[in-house]
Short mmCIF file of C-alpha atoms in Angstrom, two decimals:
data_model
loop_
_atom_site.label_atom_id
_atom_site.label_comp_id
_atom_site.label_asym_id
_atom_site.label_seq_id
_atom_site.Cartn_x
_atom_site.Cartn_y
_atom_site.Cartn_z
CA MET A 1 0.00 0.00 0.00
CA LYS A 2 1.41 3.41 -0.96
CA LEU A 3 1.15 6.18 1.62
CA SER A 4 -0.26 9.49 0.60
CA THR A 5 2.00 12.51 0.48
CA GLN A 6 0.25 13.92 3.51
CA ALA A 7 0.84 10.70 5.47
CA GLU A 8 4.53 10.65 4.55
CA ILE A 9 4.91 14.22 5.73
CA ALA A 10 3.19 13.35 8.99
CA ILE A 11 5.46 10.39 9.65
CA LEU A 12 8.63 12.37 8.88
CA SER A 13 7.49 15.26 11.00
CA SER A 14 6.86 12.96 14.00
CA PHE A 15 10.16 11.04 13.71
CA ASN A 16 12.20 11.16 16.95
CA ASP A 17 15.94 10.44 16.67
CA LYS A 18 16.66 10.61 20.41
CA GLY A 19 16.98 6.79 20.59
CA ILE A 20 19.53 6.68 17.79
CA LYS A 21 21.53 9.57 19.25
CA LYS A 22 21.50 7.89 22.64
CA ALA A 23 22.73 4.63 21.13
CA GLN A 24 25.44 6.46 19.19
CA SER A 25 26.48 8.26 22.36
CA SER A 26 26.62 4.99 24.26
CA MET A 27 28.68 3.29 21.57
CA GLY A 28 31.02 6.28 21.44
CA SER A 29 31.56 6.04 25.17
CA PHE A 30 32.09 2.30 24.90
CA GLU A 31 34.66 2.74 22.13
CA LYS A 32 36.55 5.25 24.25
CA PHE A 33 36.48 2.84 27.16
CA ALA A 34 37.65 -0.07 24.98
CA THR A 35 40.49 2.03 23.56
CA SER A 36 41.54 3.15 27.01
CA ALA A 37 41.42 -0.42 28.33
CA ALA A 38 43.50 -1.67 25.42
CA LYS A 39 46.15 1.00 26.05
CA LYS A 40 46.28 0.13 29.74
CA LEU A 41 46.59 -3.57 28.96
CA ALA A 42 49.40 -2.86 26.49
CA ALA A 43 51.16 -0.77 29.13
CA LEU A 44 50.87 -3.61 31.62
CA PHE A 45 52.42 -6.07 29.19
CA THR A 46 55.19 -3.53 28.55
CA VAL A 47 55.91 -3.34 32.29
CA ASP A 48 55.85 -7.13 32.45
CA LYS A 49 58.36 -7.36 29.58
CA VAL A 50 60.63 -4.82 31.25
CA LEU A 51 60.55 -6.77 34.51
CA THR A 52 61.22 -10.04 32.66
CA PHE A 53 64.13 -8.53 30.73
CA THR A 54 65.54 -7.07 33.95
CA ALA A 55 65.33 -10.45 35.67
CA ASP A 56 66.99 -12.16 32.68
CA SER A 57 69.75 -9.55 32.70
CA VAL A 58 70.45 -10.07 36.39
CA LYS A 59 70.56 -13.84 35.84
CA ALA A 60 72.95 -13.43 32.88
CA PHE A 61 75.30 -11.31 34.97
CA THR A 62 75.22 -13.51 38.07
CA ASP A 63 75.75 -16.71 36.02
CA ILE A 64 78.81 -15.29 34.25
CA ASN A 65 80.15 -13.74 37.45
CA ARG A 66 79.88 -17.08 39.23
CA GLN A 67 81.76 -18.89 36.44
CA LEU A 68 84.48 -16.22 36.38
CA THR A 69 84.84 -16.31 40.17
CA VAL A 70 85.19 -20.10 40.20
CA LEU A 71 87.73 -19.98 37.34
CA ASN A 72 89.72 -17.23 39.03
CA ASN A 73 89.82 -19.25 42.25
CA SER A 74 91.00 -22.30 40.32
CA LEU A 75 93.78 -20.25 38.72
CA ALA A 76 94.72 -18.73 42.09
CA ASN A 77 95.11 -22.24 43.52
CA GLN A 78 97.73 -22.78 40.81
CA TRP A 79 99.55 -19.57 41.80
CA LEU A 80 98.07 -17.70 38.86
CA THR A 81 96.88 -14.29 40.02
CA ILE A 82 94.61 -13.01 37.28
CA GLY A 83 91.45 -11.42 38.73
CA VAL A 84 87.79 -11.62 37.75
CA GLU A 85 87.80 -8.27 35.93
CA LYS A 86 90.81 -9.19 33.79
CA LEU A 87 89.26 -12.54 32.93
CA ASP A 88 85.97 -10.87 32.04
CA THR A 89 87.78 -8.42 29.73
CA TYR A 90 89.71 -11.26 28.08
CA PHE A 91 86.60 -13.34 27.37
CA GLY A 92 84.65 -10.27 26.30
CA LYS A 93 87.19 -9.31 23.63
CA LEU A 94 87.63 -12.92 22.53
CA GLY A 95 83.86 -13.33 22.17
CA GLU A 96 83.42 -10.11 20.22
CA THR A 97 86.21 -11.12 17.82
CA PHE A 98 85.06 -14.67 17.08
CA GLY A 99 81.32 -14.53 17.85
CA LYS A 100 81.46 -16.77 20.92
CA THR A 101 79.57 -16.18 24.14
CA LYS A 102 81.23 -16.26 27.52
CA GLU A 103 79.12 -19.34 28.30
CA GLN A 104 81.01 -21.11 25.49
CA LEU A 105 84.46 -19.68 26.21
CA ILE A 106 84.80 -20.02 29.97
CA PRO A 107 84.30 -23.83 30.28
CA ALA A 108 86.66 -24.42 27.35
CA PHE A 109 89.34 -22.20 28.86
CA ARG A 110 88.90 -23.80 32.28
CA SER A 111 89.71 -27.25 30.81
CA LEU A 112 92.89 -25.87 29.25
CA ALA A 113 93.95 -23.94 32.36
CA ASN A 114 93.50 -26.99 34.59
CA ALA A 115 95.69 -29.01 32.22
CA THR A 116 98.46 -26.49 31.60
CA GLY A 117 98.64 -24.53 34.86
CA SER A 118 99.68 -21.54 32.73
CA PHE A 119 97.53 -18.58 31.75
CA THR A 120 99.69 -17.78 28.71
CA GLU A 121 99.76 -21.37 27.46
CA SER A 122 96.02 -21.65 28.03
CA GLN A 123 95.49 -18.56 25.85
CA ASN A 124 97.61 -20.09 23.08
CA LEU A 125 95.68 -23.35 23.22
CA MET A 126 92.40 -21.44 23.38
CA ASN A 127 93.22 -19.77 20.06
CA LEU A 128 94.09 -23.19 18.63
CA ALA A 129 90.85 -24.65 19.98
CA LEU A 130 88.85 -21.89 18.30
CA ASN A 131 90.57 -22.56 14.96
CA VAL A 132 90.15 -26.35 15.19
CA SER A 133 86.51 -25.95 16.23
CA ALA A 134 85.80 -23.69 13.25
CA GLY A 135 87.75 -25.92 10.87
CA THR A 136 86.17 -29.21 11.95
CA GLY A 137 82.71 -28.04 13.01
CA LYS A 138 83.19 -29.65 16.40
CA ASP A 139 81.95 -28.03 19.60
CA LEU A 140 84.49 -25.70 21.21
CA ALA A 141 84.25 -27.41 24.61
CA GLN A 142 84.84 -30.81 22.98
CA VAL A 143 87.94 -29.53 21.17
CA ALA A 144 89.31 -27.87 24.30
CA THR A 145 88.81 -31.06 26.33
CA ALA A 146 90.63 -33.10 23.69
CA LEU A 147 93.52 -30.63 23.61
CA ALA A 148 93.71 -30.66 27.42
CA LYS A 149 93.92 -34.47 27.39
CA ALA A 150 96.54 -34.39 24.64
CA TYR A 151 98.55 -31.89 26.65
CA GLY A 152 98.57 -34.45 29.45
CA GLY A 153 99.82 -37.18 27.12
CA GLN A 154 96.58 -38.65 25.75
CA ASN A 155 97.17 -37.67 22.13
CA THR A 156 94.61 -40.13 20.77
CA ALA A 157 91.84 -37.96 22.29
CA LEU A 158 92.30 -35.74 19.22
CA GLN A 159 91.45 -38.55 16.81
CA ARG A 160 87.71 -38.21 17.39
CA LEU A 161 87.84 -34.56 16.31
CA GLY A 162 88.48 -35.43 12.67
CA VAL A 163 91.68 -33.39 12.43
CA GLY A 164 93.17 -35.65 9.77
CA LEU A 165 95.80 -37.34 11.92
CA SER A 166 95.95 -41.09 12.23
CA LYS A 167 96.36 -42.97 15.48
CA ALA A 168 99.92 -43.82 14.50
CA GLN A 169 100.72 -40.16 13.83
CA LEU A 170 99.19 -39.08 17.11
CA THR A 171 101.01 -41.69 19.17
CA GLY A 172 104.33 -41.07 17.46
CA LYS A 173 104.50 -37.32 18.00
CA SER A 174 104.95 -35.08 21.01
CA PHE A 175 102.22 -32.64 21.93
CA ALA A 176 104.35 -29.73 20.72
CA GLN A 177 104.68 -31.39 17.32
CA ILE A 178 100.94 -32.10 17.11
CA GLN A 179 100.21 -28.53 18.17
CA ALA A 180 102.39 -27.19 15.35
CA VAL A 181 100.64 -29.41 12.79
CA LEU A 182 97.18 -28.30 13.96
CA GLN A 183 98.18 -24.64 13.99
CA GLU A 184 99.37 -24.85 10.39
CA LYS A 185 96.38 -26.88 9.22
CA PHE A 186 93.65 -24.78 10.82
CA SER A 187 95.34 -21.37 10.79
CA SER A 188 92.87 -18.42 10.66
CA SER A 189 89.83 -20.76 10.52
CA ALA A 190 88.11 -18.99 13.42
CA ALA A 191 88.67 -15.53 11.93
CA ILE A 192 87.37 -16.64 8.52
CA ALA A 193 84.30 -18.24 10.09
CA ALA A 194 83.62 -15.08 12.12
CA ASP A 195 83.67 -13.01 8.91
CA THR A 196 80.91 -15.04 7.23
CA TYR A 197 77.24 -14.04 7.34
CA ALA A 198 76.56 -16.64 10.04
CA GLY A 199 79.60 -15.43 11.95
CA LYS A 200 78.42 -11.84 11.87
CA ILE A 201 75.02 -12.93 13.18
CA ASP A 202 76.81 -14.71 16.03
CA LYS A 203 78.69 -11.50 16.81
CA ILE A 204 75.38 -9.64 17.07
CA LYS A 205 74.09 -12.32 19.46
CA VAL A 206 77.24 -11.95 21.55
CA ALA A 207 76.83 -8.16 21.64
CA PHE A 208 73.23 -8.58 22.84
CA ALA A 209 74.28 -11.11 25.50
CA ASN A 210 77.03 -8.76 26.71
CA ALA A 211 74.54 -5.88 26.84
CA LYS A 212 72.18 -7.93 29.00
CA GLU A 213 75.06 -8.83 31.28
CA THR A 214 76.07 -5.17 31.62
CA ILE A 215 72.50 -4.14 32.44
CA GLY A 216 72.28 -6.96 34.97
CA SER A 217 75.49 -5.74 36.59
CA GLY A 218 73.99 -2.27 36.95
CA VAL A 219 70.81 -3.64 38.53
CA VAL A 220 72.82 -5.73 41.00
CA ASP A 221 74.93 -2.67 41.90
CA LEU A 222 71.74 -0.66 42.42
CA PHE A 223 70.26 -3.27 44.73
CA THR A 224 73.56 -3.58 46.59
CA THR A 225 73.68 0.17 47.15
CA LEU A 226 70.06 0.30 48.28
CA SER A 227 70.53 -2.60 50.66
CA LYS A 228 73.54 -0.87 52.24
CA ASN A 229 71.38 2.21 52.77
CA GLY A 230 68.66 0.15 54.40
CA SER A 231 66.35 0.73 51.42
CA MET A 232 66.15 -2.84 50.07
CA ASN A 233 62.77 -3.31 51.75
CA ASN A 234 61.47 -0.36 49.73
CA VAL A 235 62.65 -2.01 46.50
CA THR A 236 61.06 -5.36 47.29
CA ASN A 237 57.84 -3.64 48.38
CA MET A 238 57.78 -1.70 45.10
CA PHE A 239 58.05 -4.88 42.99
CA ASP A 240 55.44 -6.57 45.17
CA SER A 241 53.07 -3.63 44.68
CA ILE A 242 53.61 -3.55 40.90
CA SER A 243 52.91 -7.27 40.53
CA LYS A 244 49.73 -7.05 42.63
CA ASN A 245 48.47 -4.03 40.65
CA ILE A 246 49.06 -5.86 37.38
CA ALA A 247 47.17 -8.91 38.63
CA ASP A 248 44.24 -6.82 39.94
CA THR A 249 43.97 -4.84 36.70
CA LEU A 250 43.97 -8.00 34.58
CA ARG A 251 41.24 -9.50 36.78
CA GLY A 252 39.23 -6.31 36.40
CA LEU A 253 39.58 -6.30 32.61
CA GLY A 254 38.57 -9.94 32.54
CA ALA A 255 35.42 -9.21 34.57
CA ILE A 256 34.53 -6.30 32.28
CA GLY A 257 35.02 -8.49 29.23
CA ALA A 258 32.75 -11.17 30.69
CA TRP A 259 30.07 -8.57 31.46
CA ILE A 260 30.25 -7.21 27.90
CA GLN A 261 29.81 -10.72 26.47
CA ALA A 262 26.82 -11.36 28.72
CA ASN A 263 25.18 -7.96 28.19
CA GLY A 264 26.09 -7.09 24.62
CA ASP A 265 22.41 -6.60 23.73
CA LEU A 266 22.23 -3.65 26.13
CA LEU A 267 25.05 -1.92 24.29
CA MET A 268 23.83 -2.87 20.82
CA PRO A 269 20.13 -3.70 20.88
CA GLY A 270 19.22 -6.31 18.29
CA ALA A 271 22.80 -7.44 17.75
CA LYS A 272 22.02 -11.00 18.92
CA ALA A 273 18.97 -11.32 16.74
#
């Protein structure tokens, strides 16, 4: 049925848009709330990531510091006065040059130092171990262990590394002779490997690991200073408060989300139809 012109005019003149405006206003408010909630949630996750990174950095520093301290004590027991800081500098430069982390370098060096009882000789064998490792593809710790055993007279330990020396050659030569052969055969292998694309990626990883360790050192120093000033309780209370606030906010956002799911028809009438 077609309405008359007069009827159409009457309907248009009596139209009330208050309901639509109210709905639009409600949705606008809801969108603002949702945006604000999303930003707050993102900020919480950012705080959580910062706290996680800080904790990882502290762990990285304390793990390396423990290994260096144990190594330094072992060297001191052999009348080798080196110092943790000097060892840390040595491994830091070695790692940056060849793309090896301190976690890889320290155990390898410890094996060599225990066998030789000499810091200088251990450094020479460490360079050889890096070259043999790069040239054979064998793990650095495995190569260092084999060299340490060979230094003590067990030359055949090198046979499993695939260095190209037969059992007869290994048993018939002194360690100094074997060392000279390996140095000539695998010369510059570590430097060449470090200059490849994969090697450069490893250097970036080492730089990141060193950065985390440095940050962790700063955090530990901060906590040490605060604890000496009697302020450590304030630090622990701050972290406790932050974690509780994060948990409470997440619970609140979860409750709001559940309410929205259950009462969506009040925000958008007809949406469930």
